[in-house]
PDB file of C-alpha atoms in Angstrom:
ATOM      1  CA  UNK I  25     129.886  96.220 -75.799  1.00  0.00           C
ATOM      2  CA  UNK I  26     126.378  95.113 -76.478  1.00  0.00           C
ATOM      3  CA  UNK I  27     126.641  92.446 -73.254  1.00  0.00           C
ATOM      4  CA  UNK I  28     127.749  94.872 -70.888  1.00  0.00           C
ATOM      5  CA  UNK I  29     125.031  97.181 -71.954  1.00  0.00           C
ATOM      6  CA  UNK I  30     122.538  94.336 -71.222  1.00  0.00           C
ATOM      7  CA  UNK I  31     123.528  94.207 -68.075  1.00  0.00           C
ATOM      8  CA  UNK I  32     123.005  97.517 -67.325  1.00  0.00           C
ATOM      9  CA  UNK I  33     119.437  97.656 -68.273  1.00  0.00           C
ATOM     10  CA  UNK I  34     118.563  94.110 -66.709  1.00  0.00           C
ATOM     11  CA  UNK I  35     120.356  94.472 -63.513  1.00  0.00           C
ATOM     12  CA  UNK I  36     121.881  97.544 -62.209  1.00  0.00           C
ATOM     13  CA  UNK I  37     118.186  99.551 -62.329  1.00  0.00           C
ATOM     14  CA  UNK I  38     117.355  97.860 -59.169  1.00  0.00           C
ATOM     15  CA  UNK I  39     118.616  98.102 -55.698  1.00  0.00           C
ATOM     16  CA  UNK I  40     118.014  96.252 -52.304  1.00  0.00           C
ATOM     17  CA  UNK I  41     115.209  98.551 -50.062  1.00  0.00           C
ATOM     18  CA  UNK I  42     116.891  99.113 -46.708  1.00  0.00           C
ATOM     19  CA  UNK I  43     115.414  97.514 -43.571  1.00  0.00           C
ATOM     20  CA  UNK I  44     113.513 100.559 -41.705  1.00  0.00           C
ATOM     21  CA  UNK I  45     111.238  98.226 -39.424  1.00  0.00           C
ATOM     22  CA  UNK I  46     111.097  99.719 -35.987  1.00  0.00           C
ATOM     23  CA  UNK I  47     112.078 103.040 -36.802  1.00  0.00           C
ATOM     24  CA  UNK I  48     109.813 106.272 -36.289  1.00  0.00           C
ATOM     25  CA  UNK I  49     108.327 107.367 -39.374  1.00  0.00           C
ATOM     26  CA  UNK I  50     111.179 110.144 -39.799  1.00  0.00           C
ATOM     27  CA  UNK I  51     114.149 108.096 -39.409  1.00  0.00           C
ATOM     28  CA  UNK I  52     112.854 105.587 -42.199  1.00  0.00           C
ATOM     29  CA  UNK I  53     112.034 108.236 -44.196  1.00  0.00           C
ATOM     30  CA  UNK I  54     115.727 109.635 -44.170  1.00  0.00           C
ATOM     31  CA  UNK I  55     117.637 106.417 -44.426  1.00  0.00           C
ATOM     32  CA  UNK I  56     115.403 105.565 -47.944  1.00  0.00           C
ATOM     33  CA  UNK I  57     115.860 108.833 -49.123  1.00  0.00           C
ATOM     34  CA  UNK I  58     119.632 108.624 -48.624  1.00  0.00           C
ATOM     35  CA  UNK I  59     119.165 105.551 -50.424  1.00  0.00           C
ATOM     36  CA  UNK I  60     117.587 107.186 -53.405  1.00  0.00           C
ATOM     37  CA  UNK I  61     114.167 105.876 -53.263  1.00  0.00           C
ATOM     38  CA  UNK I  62     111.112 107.643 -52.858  1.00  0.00           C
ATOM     39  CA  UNK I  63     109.001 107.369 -49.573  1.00  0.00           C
ATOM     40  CA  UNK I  64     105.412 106.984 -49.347  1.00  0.00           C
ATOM     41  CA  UNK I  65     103.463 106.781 -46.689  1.00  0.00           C
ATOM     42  CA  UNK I  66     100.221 104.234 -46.519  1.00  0.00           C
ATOM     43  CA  UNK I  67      97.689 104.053 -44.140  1.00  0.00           C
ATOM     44  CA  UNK I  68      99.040 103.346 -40.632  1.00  0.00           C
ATOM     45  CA  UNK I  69      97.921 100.344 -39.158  1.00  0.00           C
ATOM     46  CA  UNK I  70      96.770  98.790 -35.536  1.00  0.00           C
ATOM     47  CA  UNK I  71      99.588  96.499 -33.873  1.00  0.00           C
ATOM     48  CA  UNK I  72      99.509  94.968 -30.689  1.00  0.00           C
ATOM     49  CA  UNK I  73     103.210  94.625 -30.529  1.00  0.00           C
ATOM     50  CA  UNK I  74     104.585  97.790 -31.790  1.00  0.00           C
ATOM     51  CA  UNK I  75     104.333 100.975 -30.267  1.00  0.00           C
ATOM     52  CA  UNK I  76     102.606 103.817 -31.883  1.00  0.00           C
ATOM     53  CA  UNK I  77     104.682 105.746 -34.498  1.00  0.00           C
ATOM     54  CA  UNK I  78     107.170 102.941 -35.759  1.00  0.00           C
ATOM     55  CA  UNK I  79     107.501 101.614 -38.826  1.00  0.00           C
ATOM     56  CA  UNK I  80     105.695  98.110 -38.653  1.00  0.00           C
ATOM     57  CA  UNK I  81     105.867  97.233 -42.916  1.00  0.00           C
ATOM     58  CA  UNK I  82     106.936  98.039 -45.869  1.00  0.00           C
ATOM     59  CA  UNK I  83     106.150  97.863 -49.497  1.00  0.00           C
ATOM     60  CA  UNK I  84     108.756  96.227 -50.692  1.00  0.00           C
ATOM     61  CA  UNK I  85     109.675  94.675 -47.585  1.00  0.00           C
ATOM     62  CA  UNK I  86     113.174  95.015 -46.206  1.00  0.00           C
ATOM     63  CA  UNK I  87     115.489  93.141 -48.933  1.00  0.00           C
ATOM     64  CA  UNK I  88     113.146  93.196 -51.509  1.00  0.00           C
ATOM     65  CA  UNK I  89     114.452  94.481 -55.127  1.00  0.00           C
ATOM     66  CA  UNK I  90     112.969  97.854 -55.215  1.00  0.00           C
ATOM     67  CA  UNK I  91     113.558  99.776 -58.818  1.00  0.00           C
ATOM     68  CA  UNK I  92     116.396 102.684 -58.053  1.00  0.00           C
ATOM     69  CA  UNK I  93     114.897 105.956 -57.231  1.00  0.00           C
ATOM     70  CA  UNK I  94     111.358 103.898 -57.049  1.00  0.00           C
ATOM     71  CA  UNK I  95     109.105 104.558 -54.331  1.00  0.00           C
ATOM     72  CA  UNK I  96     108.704 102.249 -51.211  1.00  0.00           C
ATOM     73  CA  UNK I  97     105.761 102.536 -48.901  1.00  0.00           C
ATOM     74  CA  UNK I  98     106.217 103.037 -45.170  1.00  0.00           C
ATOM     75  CA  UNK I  99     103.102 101.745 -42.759  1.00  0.00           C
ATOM     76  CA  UNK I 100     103.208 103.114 -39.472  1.00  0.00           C
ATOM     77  CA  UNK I 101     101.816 101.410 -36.555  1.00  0.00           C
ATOM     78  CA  UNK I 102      98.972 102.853 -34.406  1.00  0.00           C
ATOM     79  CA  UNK I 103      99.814 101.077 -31.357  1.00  0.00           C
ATOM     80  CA  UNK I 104      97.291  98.639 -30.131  1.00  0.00           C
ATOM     81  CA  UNK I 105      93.761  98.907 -30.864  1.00  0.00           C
ATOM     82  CA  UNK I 106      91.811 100.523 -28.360  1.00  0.00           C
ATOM     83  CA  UNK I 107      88.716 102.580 -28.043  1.00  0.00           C
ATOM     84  CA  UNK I 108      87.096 104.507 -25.310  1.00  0.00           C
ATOM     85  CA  UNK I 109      83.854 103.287 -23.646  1.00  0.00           C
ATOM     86  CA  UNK I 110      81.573 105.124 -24.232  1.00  0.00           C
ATOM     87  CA  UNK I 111      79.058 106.851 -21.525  1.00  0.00           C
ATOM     88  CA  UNK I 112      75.674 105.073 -21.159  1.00  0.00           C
ATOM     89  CA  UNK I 113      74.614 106.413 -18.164  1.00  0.00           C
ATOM     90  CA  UNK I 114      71.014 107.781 -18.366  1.00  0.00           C
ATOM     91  CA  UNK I 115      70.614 106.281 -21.951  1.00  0.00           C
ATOM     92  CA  UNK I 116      68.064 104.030 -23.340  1.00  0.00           C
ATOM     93  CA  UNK I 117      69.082 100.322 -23.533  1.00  0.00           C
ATOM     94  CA  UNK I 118      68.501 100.119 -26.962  1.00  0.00           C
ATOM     95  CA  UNK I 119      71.220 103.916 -27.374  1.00  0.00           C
ATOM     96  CA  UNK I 120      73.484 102.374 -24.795  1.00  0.00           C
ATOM     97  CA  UNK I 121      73.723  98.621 -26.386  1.00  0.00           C
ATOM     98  CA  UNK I 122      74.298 100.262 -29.885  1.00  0.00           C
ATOM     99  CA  UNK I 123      77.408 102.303 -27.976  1.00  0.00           C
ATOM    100  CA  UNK I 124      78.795  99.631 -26.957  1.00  0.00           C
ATOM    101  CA  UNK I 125      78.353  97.413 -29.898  1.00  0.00           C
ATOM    102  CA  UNK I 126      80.429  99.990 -32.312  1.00  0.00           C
ATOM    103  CA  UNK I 127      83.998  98.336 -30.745  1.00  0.00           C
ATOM    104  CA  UNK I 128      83.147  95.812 -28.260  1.00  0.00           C
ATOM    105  CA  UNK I 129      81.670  92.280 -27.833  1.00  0.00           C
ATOM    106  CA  UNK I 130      78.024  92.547 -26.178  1.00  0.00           C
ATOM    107  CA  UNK I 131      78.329  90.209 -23.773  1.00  0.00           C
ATOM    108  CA  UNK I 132      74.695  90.530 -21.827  1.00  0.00           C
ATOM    109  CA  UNK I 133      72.264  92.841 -20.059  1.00  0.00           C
ATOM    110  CA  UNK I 134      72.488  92.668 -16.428  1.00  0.00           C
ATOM    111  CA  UNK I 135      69.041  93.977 -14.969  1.00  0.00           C
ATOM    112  CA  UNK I 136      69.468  95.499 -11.132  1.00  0.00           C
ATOM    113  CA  UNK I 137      67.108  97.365  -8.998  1.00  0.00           C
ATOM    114  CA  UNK I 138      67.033 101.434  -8.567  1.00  0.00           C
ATOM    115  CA  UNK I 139      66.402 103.957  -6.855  1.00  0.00           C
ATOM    116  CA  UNK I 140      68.014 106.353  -8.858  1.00  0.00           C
ATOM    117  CA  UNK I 141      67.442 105.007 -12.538  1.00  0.00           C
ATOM    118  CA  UNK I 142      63.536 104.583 -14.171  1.00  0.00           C
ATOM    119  CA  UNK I 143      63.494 101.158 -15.785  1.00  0.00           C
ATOM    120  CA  UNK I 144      65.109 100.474 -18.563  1.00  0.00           C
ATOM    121  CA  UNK I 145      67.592 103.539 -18.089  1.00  0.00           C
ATOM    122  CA  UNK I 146      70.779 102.416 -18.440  1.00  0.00           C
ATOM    123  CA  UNK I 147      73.238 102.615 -15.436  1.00  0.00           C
ATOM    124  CA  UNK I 148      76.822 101.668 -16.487  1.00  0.00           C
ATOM    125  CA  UNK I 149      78.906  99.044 -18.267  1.00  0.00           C
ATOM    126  CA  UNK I 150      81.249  96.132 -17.032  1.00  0.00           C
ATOM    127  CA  UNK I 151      83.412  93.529 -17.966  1.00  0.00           C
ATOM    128  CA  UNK I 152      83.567  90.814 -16.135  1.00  0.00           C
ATOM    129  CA  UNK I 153      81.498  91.675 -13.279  1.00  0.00           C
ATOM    130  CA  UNK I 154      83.608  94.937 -12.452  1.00  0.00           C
ATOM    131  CA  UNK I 155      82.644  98.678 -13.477  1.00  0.00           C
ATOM    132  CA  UNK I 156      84.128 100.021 -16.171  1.00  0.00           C
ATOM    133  CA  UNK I 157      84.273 104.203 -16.406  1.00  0.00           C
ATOM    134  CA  UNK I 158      83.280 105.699 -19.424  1.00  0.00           C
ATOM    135  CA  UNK I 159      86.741 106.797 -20.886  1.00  0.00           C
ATOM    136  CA  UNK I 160      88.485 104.171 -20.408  1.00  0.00           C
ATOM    137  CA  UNK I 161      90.396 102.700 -23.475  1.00  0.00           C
ATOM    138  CA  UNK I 162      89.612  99.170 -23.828  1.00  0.00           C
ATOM    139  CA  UNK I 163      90.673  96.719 -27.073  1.00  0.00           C
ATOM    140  CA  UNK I 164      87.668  95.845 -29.436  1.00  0.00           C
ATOM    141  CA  UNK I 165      87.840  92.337 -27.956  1.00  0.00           C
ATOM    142  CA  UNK I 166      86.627  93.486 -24.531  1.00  0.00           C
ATOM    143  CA  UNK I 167      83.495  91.087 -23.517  1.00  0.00           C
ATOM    144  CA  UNK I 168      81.141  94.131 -21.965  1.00  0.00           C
ATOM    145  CA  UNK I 169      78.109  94.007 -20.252  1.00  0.00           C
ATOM    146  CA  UNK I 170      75.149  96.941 -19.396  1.00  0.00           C
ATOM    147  CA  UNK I 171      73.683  97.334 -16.464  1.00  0.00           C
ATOM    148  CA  UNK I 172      70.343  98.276 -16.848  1.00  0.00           C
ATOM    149  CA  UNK I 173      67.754  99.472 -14.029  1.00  0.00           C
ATOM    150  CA  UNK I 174      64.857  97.439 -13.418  1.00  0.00           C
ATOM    151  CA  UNK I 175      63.096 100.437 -11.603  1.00  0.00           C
ATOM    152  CA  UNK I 176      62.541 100.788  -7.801  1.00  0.00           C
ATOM    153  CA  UNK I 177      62.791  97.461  -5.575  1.00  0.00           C
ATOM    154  CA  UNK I 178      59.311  96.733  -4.013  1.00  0.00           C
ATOM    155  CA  UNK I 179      59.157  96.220  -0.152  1.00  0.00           C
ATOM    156  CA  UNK I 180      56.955  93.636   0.827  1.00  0.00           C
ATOM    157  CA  UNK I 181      55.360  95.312   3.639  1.00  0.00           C
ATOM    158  CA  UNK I 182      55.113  93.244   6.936  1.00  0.00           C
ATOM    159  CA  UNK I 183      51.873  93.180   9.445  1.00  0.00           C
ATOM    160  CA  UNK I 184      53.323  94.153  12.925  1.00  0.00           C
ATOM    161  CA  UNK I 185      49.875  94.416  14.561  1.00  0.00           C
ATOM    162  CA  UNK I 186      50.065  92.852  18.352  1.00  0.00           C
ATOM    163  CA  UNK I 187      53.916  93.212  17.966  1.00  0.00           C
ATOM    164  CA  UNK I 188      56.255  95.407  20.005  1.00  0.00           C
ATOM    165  CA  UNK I 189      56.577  99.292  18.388  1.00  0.00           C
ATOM    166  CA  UNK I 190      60.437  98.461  18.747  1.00  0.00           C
ATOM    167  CA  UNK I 191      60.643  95.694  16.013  1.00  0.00           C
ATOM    168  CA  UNK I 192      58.697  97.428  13.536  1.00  0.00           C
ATOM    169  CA  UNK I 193      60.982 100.620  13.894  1.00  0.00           C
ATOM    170  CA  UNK I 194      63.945  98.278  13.410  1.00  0.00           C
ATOM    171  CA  UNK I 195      62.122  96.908  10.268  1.00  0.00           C
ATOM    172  CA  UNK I 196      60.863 100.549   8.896  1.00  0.00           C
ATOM    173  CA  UNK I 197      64.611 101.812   9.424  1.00  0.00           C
ATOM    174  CA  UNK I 198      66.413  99.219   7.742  1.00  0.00           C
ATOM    175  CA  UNK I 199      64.122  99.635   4.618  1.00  0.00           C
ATOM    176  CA  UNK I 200      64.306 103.249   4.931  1.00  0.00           C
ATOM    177  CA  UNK I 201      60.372 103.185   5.503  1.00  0.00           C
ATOM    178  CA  UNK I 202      59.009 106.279   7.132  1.00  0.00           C
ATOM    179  CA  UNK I 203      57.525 105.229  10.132  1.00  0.00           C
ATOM    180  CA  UNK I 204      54.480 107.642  11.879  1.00  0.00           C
ATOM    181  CA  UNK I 205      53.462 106.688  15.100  1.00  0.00           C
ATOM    182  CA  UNK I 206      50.157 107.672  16.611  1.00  0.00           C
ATOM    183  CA  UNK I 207      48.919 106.483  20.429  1.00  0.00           C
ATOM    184  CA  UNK I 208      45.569 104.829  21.674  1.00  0.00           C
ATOM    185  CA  UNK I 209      44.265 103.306  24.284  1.00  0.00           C
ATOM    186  CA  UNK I 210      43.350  99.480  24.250  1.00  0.00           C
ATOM    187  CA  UNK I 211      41.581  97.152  26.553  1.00  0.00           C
ATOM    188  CA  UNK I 212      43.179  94.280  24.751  1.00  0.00           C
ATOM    189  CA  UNK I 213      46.417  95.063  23.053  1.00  0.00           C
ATOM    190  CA  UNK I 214      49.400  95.409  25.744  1.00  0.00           C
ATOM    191  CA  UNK I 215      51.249  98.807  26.237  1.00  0.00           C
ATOM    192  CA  UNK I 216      53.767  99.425  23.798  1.00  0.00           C
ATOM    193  CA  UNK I 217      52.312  96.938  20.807  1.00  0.00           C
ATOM    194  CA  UNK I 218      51.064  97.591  18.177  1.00  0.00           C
ATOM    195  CA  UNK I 219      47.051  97.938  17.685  1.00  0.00           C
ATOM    196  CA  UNK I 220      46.782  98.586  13.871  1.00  0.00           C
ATOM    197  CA  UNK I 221      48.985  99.179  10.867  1.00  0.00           C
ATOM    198  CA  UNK I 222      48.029 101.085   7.638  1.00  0.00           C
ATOM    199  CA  UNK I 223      48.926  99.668   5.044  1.00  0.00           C
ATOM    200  CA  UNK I 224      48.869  96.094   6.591  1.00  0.00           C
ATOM    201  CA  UNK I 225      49.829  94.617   3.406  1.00  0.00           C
ATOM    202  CA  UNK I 226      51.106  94.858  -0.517  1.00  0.00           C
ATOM    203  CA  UNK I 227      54.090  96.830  -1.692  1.00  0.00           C
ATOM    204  CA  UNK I 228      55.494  99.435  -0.842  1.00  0.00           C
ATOM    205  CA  UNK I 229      59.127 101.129  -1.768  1.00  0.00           C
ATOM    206  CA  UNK I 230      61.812 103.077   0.160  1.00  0.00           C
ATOM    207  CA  UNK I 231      60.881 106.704   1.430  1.00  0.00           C
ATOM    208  CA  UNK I 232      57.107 105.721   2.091  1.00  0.00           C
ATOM    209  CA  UNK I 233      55.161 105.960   4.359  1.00  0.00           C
ATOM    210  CA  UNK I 234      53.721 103.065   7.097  1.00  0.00           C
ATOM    211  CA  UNK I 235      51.380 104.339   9.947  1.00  0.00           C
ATOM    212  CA  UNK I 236      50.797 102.326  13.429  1.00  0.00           C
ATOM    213  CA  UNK I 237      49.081 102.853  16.474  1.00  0.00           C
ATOM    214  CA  UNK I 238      50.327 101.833  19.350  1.00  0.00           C
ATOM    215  CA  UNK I 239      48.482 100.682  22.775  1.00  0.00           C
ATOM    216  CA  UNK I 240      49.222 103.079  25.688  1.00  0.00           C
ATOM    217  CA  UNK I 241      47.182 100.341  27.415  1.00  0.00           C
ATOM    218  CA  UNK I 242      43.657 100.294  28.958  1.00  0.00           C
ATOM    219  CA  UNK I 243      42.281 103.759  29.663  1.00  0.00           C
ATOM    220  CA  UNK I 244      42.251 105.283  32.888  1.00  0.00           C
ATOM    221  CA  UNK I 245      38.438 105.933  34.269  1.00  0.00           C
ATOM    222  CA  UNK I 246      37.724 108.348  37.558  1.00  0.00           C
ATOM    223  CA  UNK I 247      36.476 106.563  40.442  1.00  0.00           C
ATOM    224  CA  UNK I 248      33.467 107.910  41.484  1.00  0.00           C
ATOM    225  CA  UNK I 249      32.109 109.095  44.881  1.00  0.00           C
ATOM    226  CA  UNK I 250      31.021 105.646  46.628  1.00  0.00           C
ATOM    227  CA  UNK I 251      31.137 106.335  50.075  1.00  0.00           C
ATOM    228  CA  UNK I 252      27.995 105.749  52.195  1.00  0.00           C
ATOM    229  CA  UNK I 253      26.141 103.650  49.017  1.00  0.00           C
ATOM    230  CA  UNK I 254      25.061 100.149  49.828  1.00  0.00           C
ATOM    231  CA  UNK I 255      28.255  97.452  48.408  1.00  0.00           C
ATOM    232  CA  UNK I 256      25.714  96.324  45.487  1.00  0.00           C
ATOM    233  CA  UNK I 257      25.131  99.708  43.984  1.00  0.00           C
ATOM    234  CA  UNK I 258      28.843 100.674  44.279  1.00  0.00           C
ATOM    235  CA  UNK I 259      30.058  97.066  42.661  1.00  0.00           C
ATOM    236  CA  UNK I 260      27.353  97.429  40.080  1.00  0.00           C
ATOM    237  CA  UNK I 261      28.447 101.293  39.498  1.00  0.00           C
ATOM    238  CA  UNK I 262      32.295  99.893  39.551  1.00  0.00           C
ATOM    239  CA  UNK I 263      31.791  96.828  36.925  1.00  0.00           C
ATOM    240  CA  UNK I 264      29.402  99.012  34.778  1.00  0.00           C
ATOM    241  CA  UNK I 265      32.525 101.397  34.607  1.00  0.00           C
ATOM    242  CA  UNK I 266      34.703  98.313  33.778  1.00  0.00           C
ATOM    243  CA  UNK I 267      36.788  97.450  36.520  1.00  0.00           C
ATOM    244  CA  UNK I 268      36.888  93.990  38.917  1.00  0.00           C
ATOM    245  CA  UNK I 269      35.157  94.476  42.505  1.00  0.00           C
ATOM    246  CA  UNK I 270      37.149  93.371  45.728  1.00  0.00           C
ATOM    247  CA  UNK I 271      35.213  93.856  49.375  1.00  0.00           C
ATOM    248  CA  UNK I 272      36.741  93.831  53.074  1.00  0.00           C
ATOM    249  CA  UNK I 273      34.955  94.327  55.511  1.00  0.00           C
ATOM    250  CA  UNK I 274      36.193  96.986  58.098  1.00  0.00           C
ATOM    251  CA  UNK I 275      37.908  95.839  61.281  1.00  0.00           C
ATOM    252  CA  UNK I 276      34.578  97.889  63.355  1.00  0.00           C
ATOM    253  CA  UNK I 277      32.291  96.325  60.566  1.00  0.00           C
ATOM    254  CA  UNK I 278      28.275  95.990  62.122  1.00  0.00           C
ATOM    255  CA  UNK I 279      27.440  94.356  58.651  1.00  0.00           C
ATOM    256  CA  UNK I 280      25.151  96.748  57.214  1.00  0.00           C
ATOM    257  CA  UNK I 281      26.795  96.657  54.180  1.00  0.00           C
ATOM    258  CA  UNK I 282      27.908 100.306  53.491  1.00  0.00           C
ATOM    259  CA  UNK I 283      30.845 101.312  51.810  1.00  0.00           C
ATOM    260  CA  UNK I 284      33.054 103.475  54.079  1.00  0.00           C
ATOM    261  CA  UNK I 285      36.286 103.734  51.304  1.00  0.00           C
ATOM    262  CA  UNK I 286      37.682 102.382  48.273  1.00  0.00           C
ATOM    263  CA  UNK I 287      41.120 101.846  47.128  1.00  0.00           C
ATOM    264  CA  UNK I 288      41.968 103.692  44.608  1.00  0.00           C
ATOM    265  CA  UNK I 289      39.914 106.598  46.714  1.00  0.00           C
ATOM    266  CA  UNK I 290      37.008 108.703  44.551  1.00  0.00           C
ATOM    267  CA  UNK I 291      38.372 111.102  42.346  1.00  0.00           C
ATOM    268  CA  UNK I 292      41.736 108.806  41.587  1.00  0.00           C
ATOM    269  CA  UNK I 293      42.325 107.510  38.107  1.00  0.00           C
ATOM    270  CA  UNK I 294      43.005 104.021  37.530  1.00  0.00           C
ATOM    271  CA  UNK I 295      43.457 101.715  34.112  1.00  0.00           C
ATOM    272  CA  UNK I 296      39.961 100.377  33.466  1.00  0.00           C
ATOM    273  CA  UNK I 297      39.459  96.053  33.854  1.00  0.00           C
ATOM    274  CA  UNK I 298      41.636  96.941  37.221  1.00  0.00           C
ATOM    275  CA  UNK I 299      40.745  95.878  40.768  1.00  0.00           C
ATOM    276  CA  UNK I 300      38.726  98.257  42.924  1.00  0.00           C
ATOM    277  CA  UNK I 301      38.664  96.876  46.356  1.00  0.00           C
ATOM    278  CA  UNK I 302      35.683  98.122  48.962  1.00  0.00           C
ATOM    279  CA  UNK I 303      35.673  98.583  52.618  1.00  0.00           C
ATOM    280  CA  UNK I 304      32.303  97.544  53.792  1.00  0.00           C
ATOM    281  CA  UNK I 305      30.803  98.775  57.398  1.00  0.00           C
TER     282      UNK I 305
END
């Protein structure tokens, strides 16, 4: 009669929607349509706790009166949010910091010397202090940082004059300094030091260039012919050439003062501000 026709209308129209949570996309999608519903599907949406491809909601939710035949809509999850970082290498600071900004927290700009990478090139991007390859997928809650060149480090450049060749090599080489050496003489710098440096000072960076010279010592100066001059014109012809005057008399020595030999002997080279020594007659 009249109140079971009431019924009807007010009650049996509607049905429970089935639970379908968890289930890939396809298996929901059977198990409502065997339960006479229509299935829609919604946009899918990001879930840190269900995998990619499973049913994370739906519209009514599992339980929910749903009208019979009516349509129930089925949200997929994406998995958990992640995004690639993106490559920043070789890009402007300004390019590279709006990369990163697109999915990730800018956490600061680290500035670092470069050989490599003019200044204000970016270089790379980390989190936490570590490198992080372009690529890699990373949630949008990742704190990252660029690394940004600061150009070429200056080298101070050090003064080695008077110093031994051997430090300043060690110093050159470890800066990756090219190093020329060129050879002199010197009456006052030791053998083996150094007797000027070019530049001597200011800035320099790796690859360039530092020139020294070098003291082979005092330079060596012929001994001239002395025998059978008086001693004072052979010591005055000695010191005028720069070296020190010794004088023994020979054993058969008369005293009249001429020189019979020298040591070194004439025509013998010897390092100039060294001893000459005379035998006298």
């Amino acid at each position: 009669g009249a109140a079971g026709g009431a019924w009807w209308y007010g009650v049996a129209r509607w049905t429970t929607t089935p639970a379908v949570l968890e289930l890939t996309s396809a298996d929901a999608q059977a198990k409502l349509e065997n339960a006479g519903l229509e299935v829609e599907i919604g946009e899918p949406e990001y879930s840190s706790d269900l995998a990619a491809g499973l049913v994370l909601r739906t519209d009514p939710g599992p339980g929910d009166r749903v009208l019979d035949g009516g349509t129930v809509t089925v949200i997929v999850s994406l998995g958990k949010e992640l995004y690639a970082i993106p490559k920043v290498r070789g890009k402007s600071e300004d390019d590279a910091q709006a990369l990163l900004t697109e999915h990730f927290v800018y956490d600061a700009t680290v500035e670092v010397w470069s050989e490599k990478f003019p200044e204000g090139q970016a270089i790379r991007t980390e989190v936490n202090g570590r490198t992080v390859k372009a690529g890699q997928q990373r949630p949008p809650t990742t704190r990252v940082s660029l690394v940004v060149s600061k150009g070429r480090k200056p080298i101070e450049v050090r003064n080695w004059t008077g110093k031994p060749l051997q430090r300043a090599e060690a110093w050159a080489a470890q800066r990756k300094l090219t190093l020329t050496v060129e050879r002199d003489y010197s009456e006052s710098v030791a053998e083996g030091r150094i007797i000027s440096q070019s530049p001597a000072d200011g800035s320099l960076f790796r690859g360039d260039a530092i020139t020294v010279v070098v003291s082979q010592g005092p330079p060596l100066v012929e001994i001239p012919q002395l025998r059978g001059s008086g001693v004072q014109a052979a010591t005055d012809k000695l010191e005028a050439l720069g070296f020190v005057v010794r004088t023994e008399r020979h054993f058969d020595s008369v005293g009249l003062g001429i020189v019979t030999s020298s040591s070194p002997g004439s025509g013998e080279k010897a390092a100039k501000g060294s001893t000459v020594t005379l035998t006298v007659f």
